[in-house]
CSV table of C-alpha atoms and ligand atoms in Angstrom, one decimal:
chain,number,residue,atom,x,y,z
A,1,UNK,CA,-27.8,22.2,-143.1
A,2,UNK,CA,-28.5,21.0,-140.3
A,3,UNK,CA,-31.8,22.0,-137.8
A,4,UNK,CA,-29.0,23.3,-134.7
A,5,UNK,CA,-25.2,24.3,-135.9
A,6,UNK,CA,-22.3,25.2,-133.9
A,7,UNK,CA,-19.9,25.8,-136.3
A,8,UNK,CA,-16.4,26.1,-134.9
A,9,UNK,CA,-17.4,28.3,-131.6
A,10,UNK,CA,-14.5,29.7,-129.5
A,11,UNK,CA,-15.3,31.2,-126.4
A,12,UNK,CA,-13.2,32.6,-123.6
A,13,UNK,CA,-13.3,34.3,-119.8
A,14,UNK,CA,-10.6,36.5,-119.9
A,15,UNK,CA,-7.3,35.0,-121.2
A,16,UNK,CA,-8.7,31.4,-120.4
A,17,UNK,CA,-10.3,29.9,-123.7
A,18,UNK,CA,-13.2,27.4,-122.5
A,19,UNK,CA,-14.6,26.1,-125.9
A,20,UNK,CA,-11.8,25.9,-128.4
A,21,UNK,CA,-13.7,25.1,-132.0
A,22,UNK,CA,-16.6,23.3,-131.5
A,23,UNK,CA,-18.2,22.1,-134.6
A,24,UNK,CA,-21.6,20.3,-133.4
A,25,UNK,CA,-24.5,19.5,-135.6
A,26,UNK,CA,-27.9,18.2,-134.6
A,27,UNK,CA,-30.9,17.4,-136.3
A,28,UNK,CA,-34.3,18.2,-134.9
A,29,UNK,CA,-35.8,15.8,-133.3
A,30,UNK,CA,-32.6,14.5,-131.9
A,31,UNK,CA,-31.7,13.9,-128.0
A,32,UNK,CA,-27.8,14.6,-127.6
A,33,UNK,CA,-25.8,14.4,-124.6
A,34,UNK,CA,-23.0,16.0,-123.4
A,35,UNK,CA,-20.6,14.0,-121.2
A,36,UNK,CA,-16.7,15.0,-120.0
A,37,UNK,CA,-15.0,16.1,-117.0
A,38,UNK,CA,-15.8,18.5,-114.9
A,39,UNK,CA,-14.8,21.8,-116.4
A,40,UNK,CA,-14.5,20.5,-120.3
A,41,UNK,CA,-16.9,23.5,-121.1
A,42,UNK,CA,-20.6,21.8,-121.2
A,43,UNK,CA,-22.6,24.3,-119.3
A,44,UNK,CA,-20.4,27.1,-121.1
A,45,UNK,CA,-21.6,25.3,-124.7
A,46,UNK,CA,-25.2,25.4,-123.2
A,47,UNK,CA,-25.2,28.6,-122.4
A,48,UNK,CA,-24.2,30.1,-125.4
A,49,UNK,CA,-26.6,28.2,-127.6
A,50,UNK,CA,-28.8,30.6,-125.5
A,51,UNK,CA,-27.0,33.9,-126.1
A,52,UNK,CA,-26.4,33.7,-122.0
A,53,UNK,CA,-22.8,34.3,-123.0
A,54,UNK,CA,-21.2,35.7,-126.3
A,55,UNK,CA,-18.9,33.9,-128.4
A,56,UNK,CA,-15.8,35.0,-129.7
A,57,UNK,CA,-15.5,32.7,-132.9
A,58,UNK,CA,-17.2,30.9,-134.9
A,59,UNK,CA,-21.2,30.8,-134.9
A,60,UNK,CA,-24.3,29.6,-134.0
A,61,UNK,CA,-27.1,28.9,-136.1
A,62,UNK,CA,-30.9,27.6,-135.2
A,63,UNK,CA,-33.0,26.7,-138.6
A,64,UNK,CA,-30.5,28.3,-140.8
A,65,UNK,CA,-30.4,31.6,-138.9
A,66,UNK,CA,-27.2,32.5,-137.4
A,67,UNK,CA,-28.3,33.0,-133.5
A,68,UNK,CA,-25.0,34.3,-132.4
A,69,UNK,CA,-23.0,37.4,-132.7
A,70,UNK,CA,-23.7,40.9,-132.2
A,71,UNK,CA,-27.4,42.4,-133.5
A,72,UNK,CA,-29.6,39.0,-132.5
A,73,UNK,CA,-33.0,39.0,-131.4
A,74,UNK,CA,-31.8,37.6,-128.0
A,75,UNK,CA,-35.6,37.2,-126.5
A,76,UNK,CA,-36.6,35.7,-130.3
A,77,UNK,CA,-34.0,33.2,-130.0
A,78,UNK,CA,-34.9,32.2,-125.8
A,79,UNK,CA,-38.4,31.6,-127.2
A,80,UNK,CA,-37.1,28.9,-129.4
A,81,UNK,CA,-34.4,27.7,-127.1
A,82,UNK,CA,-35.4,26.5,-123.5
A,83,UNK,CA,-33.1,25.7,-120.5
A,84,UNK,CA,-33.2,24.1,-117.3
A,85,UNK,CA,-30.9,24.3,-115.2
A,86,UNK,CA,-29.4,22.2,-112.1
A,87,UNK,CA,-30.4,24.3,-109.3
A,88,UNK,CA,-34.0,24.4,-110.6
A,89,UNK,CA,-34.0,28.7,-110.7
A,90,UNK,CA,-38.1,29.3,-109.9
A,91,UNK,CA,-39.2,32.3,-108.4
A,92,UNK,CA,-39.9,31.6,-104.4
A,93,UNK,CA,-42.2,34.3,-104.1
A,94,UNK,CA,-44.5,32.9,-106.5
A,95,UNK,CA,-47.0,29.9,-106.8
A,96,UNK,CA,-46.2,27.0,-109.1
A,97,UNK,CA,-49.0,28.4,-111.3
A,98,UNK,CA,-47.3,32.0,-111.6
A,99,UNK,CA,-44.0,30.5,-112.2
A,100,UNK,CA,-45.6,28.7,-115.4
A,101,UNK,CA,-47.9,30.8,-116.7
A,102,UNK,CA,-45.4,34.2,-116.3
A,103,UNK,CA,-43.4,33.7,-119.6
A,104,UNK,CA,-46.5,33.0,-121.5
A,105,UNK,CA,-48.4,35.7,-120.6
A,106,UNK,CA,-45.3,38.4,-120.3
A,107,UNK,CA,-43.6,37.2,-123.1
A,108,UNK,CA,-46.0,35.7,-125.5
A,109,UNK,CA,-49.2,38.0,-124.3
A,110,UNK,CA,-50.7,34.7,-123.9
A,111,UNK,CA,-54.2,35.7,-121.9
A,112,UNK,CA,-54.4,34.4,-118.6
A,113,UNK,CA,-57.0,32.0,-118.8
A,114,UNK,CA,-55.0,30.4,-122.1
A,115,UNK,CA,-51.7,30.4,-119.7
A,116,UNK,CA,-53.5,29.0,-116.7
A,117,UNK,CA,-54.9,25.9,-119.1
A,118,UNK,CA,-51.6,25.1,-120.6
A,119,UNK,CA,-50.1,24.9,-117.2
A,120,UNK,CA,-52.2,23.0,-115.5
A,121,UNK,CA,-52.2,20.3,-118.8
A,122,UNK,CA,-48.6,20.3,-118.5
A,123,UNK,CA,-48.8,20.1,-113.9
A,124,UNK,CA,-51.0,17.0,-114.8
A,125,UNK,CA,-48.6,15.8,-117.5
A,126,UNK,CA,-46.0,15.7,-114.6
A,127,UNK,CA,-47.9,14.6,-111.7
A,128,UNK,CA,-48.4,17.8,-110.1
A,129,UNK,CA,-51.9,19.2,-110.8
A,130,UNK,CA,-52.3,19.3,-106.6
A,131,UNK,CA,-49.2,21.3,-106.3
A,132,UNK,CA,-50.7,24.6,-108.7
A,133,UNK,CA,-51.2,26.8,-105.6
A,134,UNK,CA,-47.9,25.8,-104.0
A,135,UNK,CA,-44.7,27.7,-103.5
A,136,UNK,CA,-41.5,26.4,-104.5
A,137,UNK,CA,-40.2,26.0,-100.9
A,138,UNK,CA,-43.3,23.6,-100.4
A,139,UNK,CA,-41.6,21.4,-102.8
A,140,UNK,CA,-39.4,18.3,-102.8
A,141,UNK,CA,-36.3,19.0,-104.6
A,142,UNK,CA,-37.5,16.8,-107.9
A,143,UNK,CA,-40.7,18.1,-107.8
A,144,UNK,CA,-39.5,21.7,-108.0
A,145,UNK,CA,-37.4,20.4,-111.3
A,146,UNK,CA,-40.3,19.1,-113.0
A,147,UNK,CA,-41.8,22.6,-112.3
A,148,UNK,CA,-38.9,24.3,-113.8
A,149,UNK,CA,-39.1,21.5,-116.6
A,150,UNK,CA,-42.8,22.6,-117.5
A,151,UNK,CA,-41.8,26.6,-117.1
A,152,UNK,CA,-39.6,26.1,-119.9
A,153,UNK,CA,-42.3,23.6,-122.1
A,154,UNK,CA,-45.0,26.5,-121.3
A,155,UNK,CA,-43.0,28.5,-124.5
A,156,UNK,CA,-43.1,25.7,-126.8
A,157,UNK,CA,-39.5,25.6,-127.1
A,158,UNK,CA,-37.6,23.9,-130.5
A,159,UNK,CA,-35.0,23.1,-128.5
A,160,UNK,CA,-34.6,22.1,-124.7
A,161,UNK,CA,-31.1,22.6,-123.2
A,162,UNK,CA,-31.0,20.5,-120.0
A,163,UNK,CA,-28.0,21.6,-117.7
A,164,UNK,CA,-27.5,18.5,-115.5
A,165,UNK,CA,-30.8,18.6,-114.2
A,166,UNK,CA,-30.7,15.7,-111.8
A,167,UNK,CA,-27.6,16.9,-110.2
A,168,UNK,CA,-29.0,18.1,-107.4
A,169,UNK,CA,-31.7,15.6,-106.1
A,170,UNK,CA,-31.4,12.6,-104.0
A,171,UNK,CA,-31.1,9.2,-106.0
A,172,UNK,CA,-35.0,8.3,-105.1
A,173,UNK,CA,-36.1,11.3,-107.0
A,174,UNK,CA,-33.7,11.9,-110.1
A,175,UNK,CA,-36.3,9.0,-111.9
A,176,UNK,CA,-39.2,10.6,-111.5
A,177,UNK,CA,-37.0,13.9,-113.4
A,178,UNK,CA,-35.7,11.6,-115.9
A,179,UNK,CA,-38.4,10.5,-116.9
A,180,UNK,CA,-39.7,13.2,-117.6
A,181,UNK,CA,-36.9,13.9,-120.3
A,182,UNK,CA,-37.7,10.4,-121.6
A,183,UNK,CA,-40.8,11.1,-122.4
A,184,UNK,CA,-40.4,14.4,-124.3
A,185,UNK,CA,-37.6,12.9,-125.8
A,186,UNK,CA,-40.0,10.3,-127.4
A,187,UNK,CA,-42.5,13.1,-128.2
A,188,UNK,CA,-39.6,14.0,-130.9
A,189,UNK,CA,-38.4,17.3,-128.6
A,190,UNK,CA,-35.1,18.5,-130.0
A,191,UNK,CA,-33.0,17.7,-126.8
A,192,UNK,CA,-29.0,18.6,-125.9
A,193,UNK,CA,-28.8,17.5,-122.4
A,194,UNK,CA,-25.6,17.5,-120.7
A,195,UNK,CA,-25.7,14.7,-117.7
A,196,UNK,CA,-23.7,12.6,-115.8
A,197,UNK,CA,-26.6,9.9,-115.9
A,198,UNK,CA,-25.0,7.6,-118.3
A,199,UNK,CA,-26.9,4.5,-118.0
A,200,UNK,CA,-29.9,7.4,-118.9
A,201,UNK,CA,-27.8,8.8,-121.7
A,202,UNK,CA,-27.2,5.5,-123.3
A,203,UNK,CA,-31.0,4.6,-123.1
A,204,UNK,CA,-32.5,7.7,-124.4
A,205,UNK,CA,-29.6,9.7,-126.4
A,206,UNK,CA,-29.6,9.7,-130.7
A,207,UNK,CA,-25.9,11.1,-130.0
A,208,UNK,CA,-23.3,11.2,-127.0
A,209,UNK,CA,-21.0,13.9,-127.8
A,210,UNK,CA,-17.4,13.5,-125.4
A,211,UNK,CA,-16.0,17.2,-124.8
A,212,UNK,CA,-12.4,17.4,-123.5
A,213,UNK,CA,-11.1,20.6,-122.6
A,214,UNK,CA,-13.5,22.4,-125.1
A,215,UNK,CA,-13.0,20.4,-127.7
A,216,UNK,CA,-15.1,17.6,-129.2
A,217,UNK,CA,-13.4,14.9,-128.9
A,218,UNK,CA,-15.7,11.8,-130.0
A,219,UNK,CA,-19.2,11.7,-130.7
A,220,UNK,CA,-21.4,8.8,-132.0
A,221,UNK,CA,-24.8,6.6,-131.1
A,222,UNK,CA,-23.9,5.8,-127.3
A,223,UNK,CA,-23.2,2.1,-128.5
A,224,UNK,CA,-20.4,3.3,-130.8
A,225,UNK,CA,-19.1,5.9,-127.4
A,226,UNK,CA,-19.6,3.6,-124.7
A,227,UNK,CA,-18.8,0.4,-126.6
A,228,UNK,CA,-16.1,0.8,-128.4
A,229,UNK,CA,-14.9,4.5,-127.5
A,230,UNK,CA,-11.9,5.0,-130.2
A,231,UNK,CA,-9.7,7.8,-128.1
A,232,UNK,CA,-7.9,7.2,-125.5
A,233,UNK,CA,-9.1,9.6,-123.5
A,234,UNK,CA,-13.0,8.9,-123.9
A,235,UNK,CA,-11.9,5.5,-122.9
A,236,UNK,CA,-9.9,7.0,-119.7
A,237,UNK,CA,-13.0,8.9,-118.6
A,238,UNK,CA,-15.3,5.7,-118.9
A,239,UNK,CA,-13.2,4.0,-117.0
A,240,UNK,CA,-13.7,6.2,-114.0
A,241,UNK,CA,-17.2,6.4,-114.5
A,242,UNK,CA,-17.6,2.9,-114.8
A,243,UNK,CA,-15.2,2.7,-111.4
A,244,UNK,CA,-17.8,5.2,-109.7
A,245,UNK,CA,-20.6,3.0,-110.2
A,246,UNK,CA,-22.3,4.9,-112.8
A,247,UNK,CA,-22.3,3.0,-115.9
B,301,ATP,N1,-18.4,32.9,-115.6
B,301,ATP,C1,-17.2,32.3,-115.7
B,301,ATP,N2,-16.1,33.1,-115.6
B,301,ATP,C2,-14.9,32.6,-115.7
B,301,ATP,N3,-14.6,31.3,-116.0
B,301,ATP,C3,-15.7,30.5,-116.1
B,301,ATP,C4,-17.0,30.9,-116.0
B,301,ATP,N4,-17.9,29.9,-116.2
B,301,ATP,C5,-17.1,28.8,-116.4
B,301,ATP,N5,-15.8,29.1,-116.4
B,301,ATP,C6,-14.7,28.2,-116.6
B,301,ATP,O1,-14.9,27.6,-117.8
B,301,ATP,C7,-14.5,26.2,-117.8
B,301,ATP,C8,-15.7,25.3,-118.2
B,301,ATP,O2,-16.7,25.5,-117.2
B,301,ATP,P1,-18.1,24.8,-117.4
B,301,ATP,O3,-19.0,25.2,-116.3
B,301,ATP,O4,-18.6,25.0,-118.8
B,301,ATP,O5,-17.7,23.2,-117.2
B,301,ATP,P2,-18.7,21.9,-117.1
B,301,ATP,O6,-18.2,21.0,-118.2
B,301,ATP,O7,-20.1,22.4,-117.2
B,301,ATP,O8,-18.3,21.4,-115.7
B,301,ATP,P3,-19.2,20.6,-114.6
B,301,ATP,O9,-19.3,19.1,-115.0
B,301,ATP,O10,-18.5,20.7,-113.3
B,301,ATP,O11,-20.6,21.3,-114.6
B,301,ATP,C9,-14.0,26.0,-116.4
B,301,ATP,O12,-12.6,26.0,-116.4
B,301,ATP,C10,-14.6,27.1,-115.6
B,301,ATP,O13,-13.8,27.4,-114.5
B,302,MG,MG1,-21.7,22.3,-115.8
């Protein structure tokens, strides 16, 4: 058993079947990525690891519980299971503090003196203990993602879903994001990232995991993907990236 299973998830909007029987299994401590075209179903595979959308087949299970399906503890499971996503989500009417500590206190009746401490730990883990009084809109773009980053860290997450989280920055300041991930990555977080960083992916990821059309297609270390890739199609996809600069 592994520590994160989907085993054989189907999901569909409407007629239009997005994840067609995806078996994935990751073992804590692991950093996977997801890679594949646009539209293969990787935020749709993210998002249902965190009950944002039902399934229709198959199942999900977190440390041997199943975690999908009618009658979960959906809030139980979002405790466990963080996500960031690529248009960073924080509330603009709130301070960088407030945005942190919010969960904690709401959701985990942390005090607010106990929340307030943890946040500004984590701020000065990621350079921003001079930013606690700001709001978002004060923000540069990858300074409002390492908020959002440390919003989802502030439940102690087992797992960390990362939905292309550099997508929207300028190139000067997807580093300062990305290593962010690196470092939680080597701190042993359980990580499933999808990204179209691949040069990142190849230097942090235990696992690249190639989706086409909502299938798995290929999944190994990244030397085994991006060195010898064995289906023709992984190898298609490289190629372009590769053409695009981005490998
Ligand atoms: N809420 C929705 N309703 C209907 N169809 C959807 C919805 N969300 C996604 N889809 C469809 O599901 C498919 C997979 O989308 P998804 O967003 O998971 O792809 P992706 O791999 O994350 O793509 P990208 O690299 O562009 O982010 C697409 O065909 C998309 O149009
Ligand atoms: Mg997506």
């Amino acid at each position: 058993m592994a520590f994160l299973e989907l085993n054989d998830v189907e999901k569909s909007y409407g007629e239009n079947p997005v994840l067609r029987g995806v078996t994935l299994h990751i073992e804590k401590h692991q950093v996977v990525c997801l890679i594949g075209a646009s539209g293969c179903g990787k935020s749709t595979l993210l998002r249902c690891v965190n009950a944002l959308e039902e399934i229709q087949g198959g199942d999900i299970r977190l440390d041997g519980d199943v975690v999908s399906g009618e009658g979960i503890d959906v809030n139980a499971l979002r405790r466990k299971v963080g996500i960031v996503f690529q248009s960073f989500n924080l509330f603009p009417h709130m301070s960088v503090l407030n945005n942190v500590t919010l969960s904690p206190i709401r959701v985990l009746g942390r005090s607010r003196a106990d929340a307030e401490a943890q946040a500004r730990t984590l701020l000065k883990r990621v350079g921003l203990e001079e930013k606690a009084s700001a709001f978002p809109d004060q923000l540069s773009g990858g300074q409002q993602q390492r908020v959002a980053i440390i919003r989802a860290l502030a439940m102690n997450p087992e797992v960390l879903l990362l939905d292309e989280i550099t997508s929207a920055l300028d190139p000067e300041l997807v580093a300062e994001v990305l290593n962010i991930v690196r470092d939680l990555a080597e701190d042993g977080l359980t990580i499933i990232m999808a990204t179209h960083e691949m040069s990142f992916a190849q230097e942090v990821a235990d696992q690249i995991v190639f989706l086409h059309e909502g299938v798995v297609l290929e999944q190994g270390t990244p030397k085994e993907i991006f060195g010898a890739p064995t289906h023709e199609r992984t190898q298609v996809f490289l190629k372009k990236i590769v053409a695009a600069g981005r490998l």
